[in-house]
Amino acid sequence: MNPFIQLGIRHDIVNAITELGFENPTPIQEQSIPVLLTGSNDFVGLAQTGTGKTAAFGLPLLELLDFEENHPQALILCPTRELCLQITNDLKNYAKNMRSVHVVAVYGGASISDQLREIRRGVQIVVATPGRMLDIINRKAIDFSQVKFVVLDEADEMLNMGFQEDIDSILSTTPEEKKTWLFSATMPSEVRRIAKKYMTDPYELTMGTKNTGNENIEHEYYIIRARDKYAAFKRIVDFNPEIFGIVFCRTKIETQEIAEALIKDGYNADSLHGDLSQQQRDKVMKRYRERSLQLLIATDVAARGIDVNDVTHVINYSLPDEIENYTHRSGRTARAGKTGVSISIINGKELGKIRQIERTLGKRFVKMDIPTGFDVVEKQLFALVHKVHNVEVNEQQIEQYTSRIMDEFKDMSKEDIIKRFASLEFNRFLDYYKNAPDLNAPVDESRRDSSGERSFRTSGPSEFTRLFINLGSVDGFSRGDLLGYICNTSKISGRTVGKIDVKGVFSFFEVPNDEVGKVQEGFKGADFQGRDVRIEISGEGSSERREGGSGQRREGGNYSGGRREGGYSGGAGGRREGGYSRPEGGNRERTGSNAGGGFRDFSGKRREDRNTGGERRKRF
Ligand code: AMP
């Protein structure tokens, strides 16, 4: 039997939600639907966005209301227009096989007369933002005397936005005996207070532990110098060619500036903030939903209620002033069972805030290193290679050109042609990143907060030295191969070798400081298939504690390639040209549409960090 039927939902509705792809109830639906269907409880649900909240209250409402009667029976209050429209739309979808269900969306920034007309025609469910709702109540244009259920959705955010008084006034027009269902992603004391004020002995349901974010979200942070923020941010984006992300800034100005800079630099980005007209906001959201935008730069308030599935990353370009907002922000990713990453780009002074959020969420954040220019180039190259590999060929259309194309390439080997296609865009990246500096700021671990909790590796002199070797995956080395090769050549024990990082034409490996001499000695005069093998101290120390500026040398100097012979392990042979030829420079163009990853124009200039601050209440 369909699990929703088992929960007590009627066939008409189950058929409709099956079409929407709801096969099994989400945990919050499973637990709240049976309780709400009794219609006899007040209810508090502590749940993140994206967990299926709308159906959790929406399906019971459709079961409980009497649609033969044409007057308001349920009122759903929510903080933003987007959420209001989305809830309305969802309810209409669930009810599409039911007769005489009338749902109206009431929100600011749109014609009030249209909304009044809809209300006059008769509605049972009103979904509203508080400001406009109050306006309509004050015009005596609606009668809530027969309301049976009030839903306060995203209650914490409504309070954050200062709707407390409006909510009080609206609720005073509804009957005493109605039931109130409150949903909130977080439970600050303000929400506790309104729960107490409006409800009697509510049934409480907490999904996950209190304030814990979605389990499917990984939290990462990068420590940079304030002046490198924009460059570091771009590098993170470039390192994730398939990113489909929301970038949070604290102020409208910052939002706009970052979006403009990104657009100038050839990214598919746009901003969403309160200064935009409703029409402009709709347009931006439409483009984002359709994925013609890859990055949406938003303020906290503007991004509330955005329900876009498949958001891969949330980036905190600036940390929010309130911890609760971090939960809201990160909840924009990992929706409907997917996974996602929430990234914070911080300076050393903000480490204490990260610790505070960690404690509130009960989750450990992982410190990441800003990828080197080389890392980005390599990642983008393979993203391009995969794209070429997987592209759908329109056989019919291309056929007419095939012989001319073949003719152009007739004197080239398959390898040459592949390299040329890859280089076409790859060169631009290489060009942009060839002298890219290390953007990781030195970490002062003493800047922890007062709890003294030390959950990450402490600094101090490393026992390991990181060595560079001019052999890599292009020579057929895997990590294991390289370990074997290093041990054989330098006669050190495999157990003493630390982290091995195999790159394309070179690699890094760590050995204990007191083994460095032995390794250097062992590799003296070594050659690999006729080529000199070079070992150098990379100058970075342990990868965990990179110090500023050290990354430059390896990025600038090591693309030299040269002629390489067949691989190390397989020895598949064949003459290989140096994998990554030096860029020819110039030839930059802007790519128009980059959704789903691609190469861009990298004229990127550095921008200053603009922490112009907001004016919100509870600060860290
Ligand atoms: P919500 O938390 O209500 O905004 O829902 C988040 C997303 O999950 C929306 O896109 C819903 O359509 C989707 N969703 C909700 N419930 C289910 C379900 N039982 N199965 C599959 N998807 C669902």
XYZ file of C-alpha atoms and ligand atoms in Angstrom:
643
model
C 0.000 0.000 0.000
C 1.206 3.498 -0.728
C 2.814 4.812 2.477
C 0.897 8.095 2.283
C -2.382 6.154 2.208
C -1.158 4.360 5.301
C -0.611 7.708 6.957
C -4.244 8.545 6.281
C -4.080 10.649 3.123
C -6.864 10.133 0.583
C -6.319 8.671 -2.883
C -6.992 11.886 -4.801
C -4.160 13.627 -3.005
C -1.828 10.626 -3.098
C -2.263 10.386 -6.858
C -1.358 14.040 -7.204
C 1.757 13.872 -5.039
C 2.858 10.649 -6.710
C 2.952 12.644 -9.923
C 5.208 15.125 -8.127
C 7.572 12.253 -7.348
C 6.662 11.772 -3.678
C 7.009 8.035 -3.223
C 7.751 7.882 0.468
C 7.074 10.428 3.174
C 10.069 12.366 4.426
C 10.815 11.867 8.153
C 8.996 15.051 9.152
C 5.955 14.047 7.098
C 5.964 10.584 8.569
C 5.933 11.940 12.095
C 3.795 15.025 11.809
C 1.023 13.929 9.436
C -0.612 11.451 11.862
C -0.488 14.032 14.667
C -1.818 16.911 12.587
C -4.536 14.795 11.003
C -6.236 14.521 14.388
C -6.812 18.262 14.114
C -6.868 18.511 17.860
C -3.386 19.697 18.771
C -1.310 22.795 18.657
C 1.985 21.815 17.134
C 5.618 22.956 17.091
C 7.883 21.455 14.449
C 11.560 22.239 14.571
C 12.706 21.415 11.073
C 15.060 22.705 8.448
C 13.842 24.012 5.152
C 13.966 21.460 2.396
C 12.778 18.620 4.592
C 9.270 18.427 3.156
C 7.616 20.773 5.651
C 5.067 22.124 3.213
C 3.468 18.752 2.618
C 3.822 17.939 6.314
C 1.247 20.609 7.137
C -0.327 20.969 3.685
C -1.623 17.428 3.321
C -3.337 17.372 6.739
C -4.920 20.756 5.994
C -6.420 19.416 2.776
C -7.832 16.490 4.747
C -9.251 18.577 7.574
C -10.950 21.489 5.825
C -14.483 21.464 4.505
C -14.278 22.524 0.883
C -18.043 22.608 0.494
C -17.830 25.771 2.557
C -16.402 28.816 0.863
C -14.901 30.905 3.668
C -11.360 31.138 5.101
C -10.667 28.098 7.276
C -6.879 28.053 7.262
C -4.327 30.842 7.366
C -0.675 30.188 6.606
C 1.727 32.995 7.469
C 5.242 32.965 6.075
C 8.050 35.534 5.839
C 8.575 36.116 2.124
C 6.716 36.479 -1.092
C 8.713 33.653 -2.665
C 7.784 31.242 0.070
C 4.181 32.430 -0.058
C 3.932 31.704 -3.763
C 5.700 28.430 -3.379
C 3.407 27.183 -0.610
C 0.355 28.289 -2.587
C 1.617 26.531 -5.644
C 2.454 23.367 -3.710
C -0.996 23.255 -2.113
C -2.673 23.707 -5.478
C -0.599 20.867 -6.848
C -1.476 18.539 -3.973
C -5.151 19.404 -4.422
C -5.287 19.233 -8.174
C -7.614 16.203 -8.185
C -9.911 17.671 -5.532
C -12.938 19.817 -6.287
C -13.623 23.334 -5.060
C -10.329 23.908 -3.297
C -9.509 27.603 -3.335
C -6.108 28.808 -2.185
C -5.094 32.450 -2.399
C -1.628 33.978 -2.108
C -1.539 37.314 -0.317
C 1.762 39.184 -0.441
C 3.210 42.625 -0.906
C 4.649 44.032 -4.095
C 1.740 42.891 -6.249
C -1.667 44.289 -7.050
C -3.831 44.281 -3.936
C -7.024 44.575 -5.966
C -6.375 41.256 -7.699
C -5.877 39.631 -4.320
C -9.029 41.247 -2.938
C -10.989 40.005 -5.928
C -9.788 36.455 -5.360
C -10.725 36.677 -1.695
C -14.196 37.958 -2.553
C -14.722 35.025 -4.865
C -14.345 32.751 -1.875
C -11.298 30.969 -0.473
C -10.677 28.338 2.167
C -6.888 28.628 2.490
C -5.074 31.948 2.698
C -1.276 31.904 2.354
C 0.121 35.291 3.317
C 3.040 37.438 4.281
C 2.166 39.402 7.443
C 2.376 42.974 6.083
C -0.084 42.585 3.232
C -2.339 40.353 5.303
C -2.683 43.057 7.911
C -3.405 45.608 5.225
C -6.277 43.477 3.940
C -7.583 42.869 7.447
C -7.513 46.611 8.123
C -9.606 47.142 5.012
C -12.109 44.734 6.526
C -11.852 42.733 3.345
C -11.547 39.330 4.952
C -13.335 37.441 7.688
C -11.213 35.118 9.802
C -13.921 34.329 12.343
C -14.202 30.753 11.115
C -10.528 29.964 10.832
C -9.753 26.542 12.282
C -6.015 26.342 11.643
C -3.178 28.845 11.587
C 0.242 27.793 10.334
C 3.265 29.939 11.191
C 5.914 28.841 8.745
C 9.560 29.805 9.201
C 8.522 31.494 12.410
C 12.067 32.374 13.389
C 12.542 34.281 10.183
C 9.259 36.135 10.514
C 10.438 37.342 13.909
C 13.862 38.200 12.526
C 12.156 40.363 9.975
C 10.250 42.229 12.655
C 6.786 40.794 12.010
C 5.992 40.091 15.663
C 3.443 42.892 16.026
C 1.790 42.196 12.694
C 1.423 38.543 13.645
C -0.129 39.548 16.974
C -2.665 41.778 15.233
C -3.517 39.181 12.585
C -3.964 36.374 15.089
C -6.203 38.524 17.245
C -8.783 38.372 14.434
C -8.887 34.566 14.497
C -10.968 32.499 16.946
C -9.557 31.413 20.298
C -10.242 27.750 19.669
C -8.305 27.477 16.411
C -5.247 25.226 16.348
C -1.835 26.743 15.678
C 0.958 24.863 13.958
C 4.364 26.483 14.111
C 7.376 25.503 12.033
C 10.818 26.903 12.528
C 14.321 25.986 11.443
C 15.749 27.223 14.720
C 14.315 27.788 18.148
C 15.653 31.044 19.567
C 14.008 32.286 22.716
C 11.790 34.673 20.729
C 10.180 31.721 18.955
C 9.803 29.880 22.268
C 8.000 32.924 23.572
C 5.512 33.090 20.717
C 4.971 29.340 20.932
C 4.055 29.837 24.559
C 1.896 32.835 23.818
C -0.200 31.350 21.034
C -0.397 27.715 21.968
C -1.674 25.420 24.629
C 0.345 22.345 25.365
C 1.640 21.933 21.822
C 2.857 18.634 20.441
C 6.566 19.181 19.825
C 8.487 17.498 17.112
C 12.191 17.997 16.576
C 13.781 16.615 13.488
C 17.372 15.904 14.401
C 18.781 17.467 17.527
C 18.029 21.015 18.437
C 19.526 23.476 15.997
C 21.416 20.750 14.222
C 21.718 21.381 10.560
C 20.904 18.910 7.857
C 23.111 15.823 8.117
C 23.787 15.853 4.395
C 25.609 19.165 4.524
C 29.381 19.265 4.794
C 30.710 22.421 6.394
C 34.045 23.760 5.256
C 35.989 26.934 5.871
C 38.921 28.665 4.267
C 41.140 31.174 6.030
C 42.355 34.000 3.849
C 43.651 37.516 4.219
C 40.851 40.044 3.852
C 42.425 41.602 0.771
C 42.484 38.217 -1.018
C 38.855 37.419 -0.403
C 37.479 37.913 -3.882
C 40.391 36.114 -5.537
C 40.073 33.224 -3.079
C 36.347 33.028 -3.672
C 36.847 32.882 -7.430
C 39.430 30.193 -7.028
C 37.054 28.065 -4.986
C 34.410 28.530 -7.660
C 36.879 27.640 -10.405
C 37.900 24.548 -8.508
C 34.256 23.410 -8.662
C 33.399 23.571 -12.343
C 29.946 22.070 -11.805
C 28.992 24.466 -9.037
C 25.368 25.619 -8.845
C 25.542 27.827 -5.838
C 24.111 30.559 -3.671
C 26.619 33.078 -2.364
C 25.642 34.989 0.747
C 26.754 38.507 1.481
C 25.757 40.627 4.427
C 24.671 43.787 2.721
C 22.873 44.739 -0.454
C 25.860 46.776 -1.571
C 28.248 43.891 -1.136
C 25.821 41.580 -2.937
C 25.627 43.886 -5.896
C 29.341 44.542 -6.041
C 30.286 40.887 -5.967
C 27.720 40.047 -8.611
C 28.935 42.861 -10.859
C 32.552 41.813 -10.466
C 31.684 38.217 -11.273
C 29.700 39.184 -14.331
C 32.605 41.317 -15.489
C 34.882 38.337 -15.012
C 32.690 36.221 -17.232
C 30.713 34.191 -14.700
C 27.012 33.537 -14.937
C 26.044 35.335 -11.797
C 23.412 37.788 -10.641
C 22.295 39.361 -7.416
C 19.117 39.046 -5.403
C 18.416 41.634 -2.743
C 15.709 43.821 -1.313
C 16.355 46.845 -3.526
C 15.224 44.998 -6.619
C 11.676 45.384 -7.819
C 9.512 42.303 -7.618
C 9.743 41.926 -11.358
C 13.523 42.016 -11.271
C 13.612 39.457 -8.489
C 11.298 37.143 -10.386
C 13.492 37.428 -13.430
C 16.647 36.592 -11.492
C 14.981 33.633 -9.806
C 13.667 32.341 -13.099
C 17.132 32.417 -14.600
C 18.580 30.706 -11.561
C 15.941 27.988 -11.521
C 16.514 27.366 -15.199
C 20.214 27.204 -14.463
C 21.184 29.927 -16.871
C 22.705 31.438 -13.751
C 25.343 29.406 -12.018
C 25.831 31.677 -9.017
C 23.143 33.586 -7.192
C 24.548 36.309 -4.941
C 22.031 37.054 -2.235
C 21.329 38.692 1.073
C 19.839 36.604 3.867
C 16.417 38.101 3.638
C 16.141 37.937 -0.137
C 17.177 34.296 -0.205
C 14.611 33.132 2.315
C 12.024 30.888 0.847
C 14.082 30.012 -2.172
C 13.285 26.438 -2.934
C 15.652 25.328 -5.628
C 16.706 21.740 -5.554
C 20.185 20.643 -6.562
C 22.013 23.643 -5.135
C 25.495 22.157 -4.777
C 27.179 24.834 -2.666
C 26.261 27.591 -0.307
C 29.125 30.044 0.025
C 29.279 32.419 2.963
C 31.234 35.225 1.355
C 30.639 37.018 4.625
C 29.548 35.204 7.750
C 26.101 36.210 8.941
C 25.736 38.378 12.020
C 23.429 35.891 13.652
C 24.160 32.230 14.075
C 20.595 31.279 13.136
C 21.156 32.724 9.712
C 24.012 30.342 9.126
C 21.540 27.481 9.504
C 19.114 29.138 7.111
C 21.828 29.771 4.584
C 23.278 26.289 4.617
C 19.753 24.850 4.459
C 19.521 26.091 0.875
C 21.661 23.159 -0.174
C 21.224 19.424 0.468
C 17.492 19.633 -0.077
C 15.208 16.647 -0.546
C 17.802 14.065 0.449
C 20.643 15.437 -1.682
C 24.080 16.320 -0.379
C 25.666 19.762 -0.373
C 28.574 21.813 0.883
C 28.419 24.967 2.947
C 31.612 26.987 2.601
C 32.724 29.922 4.723
C 35.498 32.227 3.596
C 36.879 33.872 6.691
C 39.861 35.794 7.957
C 41.877 34.614 10.952
C 39.916 36.799 13.357
C 36.678 35.047 12.512
C 37.804 31.602 13.597
C 36.028 32.131 16.912
C 32.732 32.562 15.058
C 33.270 29.269 13.267
C 33.847 27.567 16.616
C 30.656 29.116 17.912
C 28.637 27.865 14.951
C 30.250 24.444 15.339
C 29.091 24.299 18.918
C 25.586 25.490 18.113
C 25.174 22.977 15.315
C 27.092 20.264 17.117
C 29.026 19.751 13.924
C 32.670 19.853 13.106
C 33.761 22.178 10.303
C 36.650 21.115 8.115
C 39.446 23.541 7.399
C 40.316 23.523 3.727
C 43.233 24.998 1.831
C 42.484 27.374 -1.012
C 43.376 25.313 -4.075
C 46.583 26.255 -5.826
C 46.459 27.613 -9.332
C 47.662 24.252 -10.499
C 44.866 22.413 -8.691
C 42.333 24.605 -10.464
C 43.906 24.180 -13.868
C 43.967 20.426 -13.473
C 40.384 20.277 -12.254
C 39.135 22.435 -15.098
C 41.072 20.472 -17.651
C 39.444 17.238 -16.624
C 36.030 18.850 -16.374
C 36.486 19.879 -19.981
C 37.734 16.435 -20.948
C 34.670 14.811 -19.353
C 32.418 17.308 -21.053
C 33.921 16.524 -24.448
C 33.678 12.824 -23.695
C 30.026 12.997 -22.723
C 28.736 15.568 -25.182
C 25.746 14.441 -27.176
C 26.559 14.476 -30.877
C 23.815 15.545 -33.214
C 24.742 13.102 -35.947
C 22.209 14.397 -38.414
C 23.210 18.022 -38.193
C 26.930 17.540 -38.066
C 27.070 15.054 -40.889
C 27.126 17.715 -43.580
C 30.352 19.122 -42.124
C 32.060 15.889 -41.168
C 34.138 15.454 -44.297
C 35.394 19.051 -44.200
C 36.305 18.709 -40.546
C 38.076 15.412 -41.188
C 39.932 17.040 -44.008
C 41.247 19.792 -41.717
C 42.682 17.224 -39.352
C 43.835 14.634 -41.799
C 47.533 15.203 -41.101
C 47.227 14.995 -37.339
C 47.289 12.028 -35.029
C 44.383 11.332 -32.713
C 46.547 12.381 -29.785
C 47.401 15.709 -31.380
C 43.790 16.462 -32.129
C 42.680 15.653 -28.590
C 45.398 17.821 -27.159
C 44.403 20.702 -29.351
C 40.767 20.518 -28.368
C 41.697 20.388 -24.724
C 44.184 23.236 -25.071
C 41.691 25.468 -26.802
C 40.163 26.526 -23.499
C 42.712 25.083 -21.124
C 45.367 27.574 -22.215
C 43.299 30.426 -20.915
C 43.117 28.922 -17.489
C 46.765 28.135 -17.497
C 47.508 31.660 -18.540
C 45.416 33.124 -15.770
C 46.714 30.845 -13.091
C 50.332 30.314 -14.047
C 51.660 32.719 -11.419
C 48.783 32.469 -9.031
C 49.876 33.151 -5.468
C 49.046 31.040 -2.450
C 45.937 32.636 -0.962
C 45.874 30.772 2.318
C 46.458 33.040 5.269
C 48.744 31.865 8.019
C 46.568 30.504 10.768
C 47.017 31.756 14.250
C 45.516 28.906 16.204
C 45.751 30.896 19.409
C 42.798 32.898 18.140
C 40.376 30.296 19.299
C 37.480 31.348 21.362
C 37.595 31.321 25.090
C 36.427 27.730 25.467
C 39.928 26.670 24.601
C 38.511 23.738 22.668
C 41.091 22.479 20.209
C 39.461 20.371 17.623
C 41.936 20.891 14.832
C 45.586 20.075 14.500
C 47.758 22.544 16.347
C 50.423 24.543 14.665
C 54.070 24.398 15.627
C 57.044 23.035 13.806
C 56.069 20.245 11.453
C 57.904 16.970 11.659
C 57.492 16.490 7.939
C 59.039 18.128 4.931
C 57.123 18.334 1.682
C 59.169 17.400 -1.357
C 58.519 18.088 -4.996
C 59.291 15.440 -7.632
C 59.023 16.009 -11.382
C 57.052 12.823 -12.022
C 53.301 12.481 -11.892
C 50.185 10.849 -13.254
C 51.209 11.703 -16.802
C 54.121 9.314 -16.276
C 51.714 6.618 -15.191
C 52.216 7.006 -11.438
C 49.484 6.331 -8.975
C 50.093 7.141 -5.328
C 51.060 3.544 -4.619
C 53.412 3.446 -7.601
C 55.082 6.620 -6.477
C 55.467 5.363 -2.932
C 57.157 2.219 -4.233
C 59.380 4.209 -6.554
C 60.438 6.638 -3.810
C 61.216 3.839 -1.364
C 63.160 1.806 -3.909
C 65.199 4.748 -5.064
C 65.949 6.373 -1.740
C 65.920 3.251 0.425
C 63.592 4.686 3.045
C 60.752 2.762 4.624
C 57.322 3.186 3.086
C 55.895 3.637 6.560
C 57.786 6.856 7.118
C 56.400 8.544 3.993
C 53.580 10.963 4.764
C 51.017 12.465 2.441
C 51.536 11.818 -1.281
C 49.921 14.189 -3.705
C 50.156 12.987 -7.305
C 49.580 15.776 -9.803
C 49.789 15.687 -13.591
C 53.421 16.270 -14.481
C 54.774 16.353 -10.951
C 53.892 15.296 -7.427
C 54.505 16.111 -3.794
C 55.291 13.772 -0.959
C 56.100 14.233 2.684
C 58.958 12.606 4.548
C 60.175 13.097 8.115
C 62.577 16.036 8.379
C 65.457 13.782 9.299
C 64.944 11.612 6.205
C 65.167 14.472 3.713
C 68.937 14.123 3.277
C 68.609 10.423 2.626
C 65.953 10.973 -0.031
C 67.986 13.674 -1.753
C 71.022 11.435 -1.667
C 69.098 8.463 -3.029
C 67.762 10.449 -5.973
C 71.142 11.892 -6.953
C 71.703 11.050 -10.609
C 68.401 9.129 -10.796
C 66.711 9.036 -14.137
C 63.309 7.861 -15.179
C 63.145 6.473 -18.673
C 65.993 8.654 -19.812
C 64.839 11.787 -18.005
C 66.534 13.346 -14.970
C 64.458 13.028 -11.843
C 64.403 16.175 -9.745
C 63.636 16.338 -6.044
C 63.189 19.707 -4.360
C 62.024 20.876 -0.997
C 58.698 22.435 -1.828
C 59.059 25.212 0.720
C 55.558 24.722 1.998
C 56.173 22.610 5.053
C 53.325 20.309 5.902
C 50.287 20.854 3.737
C 48.332 21.496 6.919
C 50.255 24.607 7.695
C 51.031 26.353 4.510
C 52.587 29.743 5.054
C 51.863 32.724 2.824
C 53.415 33.039 -0.588
C 55.097 29.685 -0.729
C 52.968 28.263 -3.488
C 54.344 30.528 -6.159
C 57.453 28.702 -7.127
C 55.895 25.436 -7.959
C 53.135 27.036 -9.928
C 55.397 29.200 -11.988
C 58.152 26.821 -12.715
C 56.829 23.382 -13.237
C 54.830 23.220 -16.373
C 57.920 22.781 -18.431
C 56.909 19.371 -19.540
C 59.364 18.368 -22.170
C 59.306 15.085 -23.911
C 58.119 12.207 -21.823
C 58.377 8.573 -22.485
C 55.838 5.904 -21.598
C 54.307 5.385 -18.185
C 55.849 4.037 -15.047
C 53.661 1.085 -14.225
C 51.976 0.022 -17.389
C 54.713 1.121 -19.706
C 52.046 1.374 -22.353
C 54.589 3.304 -24.235
C 53.968 5.757 -26.959
C 55.722 9.023 -27.119
C 54.129 11.676 -24.976
C 54.570 15.322 -25.393
C 54.797 17.241 -22.130
C 51.250 17.031 -20.884
C 50.568 20.659 -20.208
C 52.193 22.825 -22.778
C 52.838 26.385 -21.809
C 50.053 28.747 -22.633
C 50.392 30.843 -25.689
C 48.779 33.693 -23.870
C 46.394 36.268 -25.232
C 43.358 34.925 -26.972
C 40.951 35.451 -24.150
C 37.334 35.627 -24.813
C 34.337 35.643 -22.644
C 32.100 32.659 -22.743
C 28.478 33.535 -22.830
C 26.818 30.672 -21.062
C 28.634 28.714 -18.487
C 25.992 26.814 -16.652
C 27.250 23.393 -15.785
C 30.889 24.384 -15.775
C 33.134 25.758 -18.390
C 35.965 28.111 -18.977
C 35.774 31.778 -18.503
C 37.528 34.986 -19.058
C 39.895 35.564 -16.190
C 40.726 39.176 -16.223
C 40.132 38.966 -12.473
C 41.340 41.864 -10.533
C 41.597 41.826 -6.828
C 39.001 43.388 -4.672
C 39.030 44.509 -1.140
C 36.983 42.838 1.485
C 33.982 44.937 2.249
C 32.636 44.056 5.592
C 30.346 46.969 5.822
C 28.291 45.298 8.471
C 24.565 44.979 8.877
C 22.220 46.166 11.504
C 20.879 42.954 12.861
C 20.248 42.081 16.396
C 21.911 39.147 18.066
C 25.531 39.283 17.077
C 28.245 36.790 17.681
P 9.848 21.773 1.505
O 10.654 21.523 2.750
O 8.402 21.587 1.738
O 10.183 23.090 0.889
O 10.241 20.624 0.434
C 11.499 20.529 -0.145
C 11.480 19.797 -1.464
O 11.250 18.395 -1.272
C 10.395 20.271 -2.409
O 10.953 20.363 -3.698
C 9.352 19.180 -2.361
O 8.659 19.089 -3.579
C 10.183 17.944 -2.100
N 9.453 16.915 -1.338
C 8.671 17.109 -0.240
N 8.210 15.929 0.204
C 8.692 14.971 -0.585
C 8.563 13.539 -0.622
N 7.838 12.872 0.269
N 9.235 12.886 -1.593
C 9.965 13.559 -2.499
N 10.135 14.902 -2.520
C 9.501 15.596 -1.573
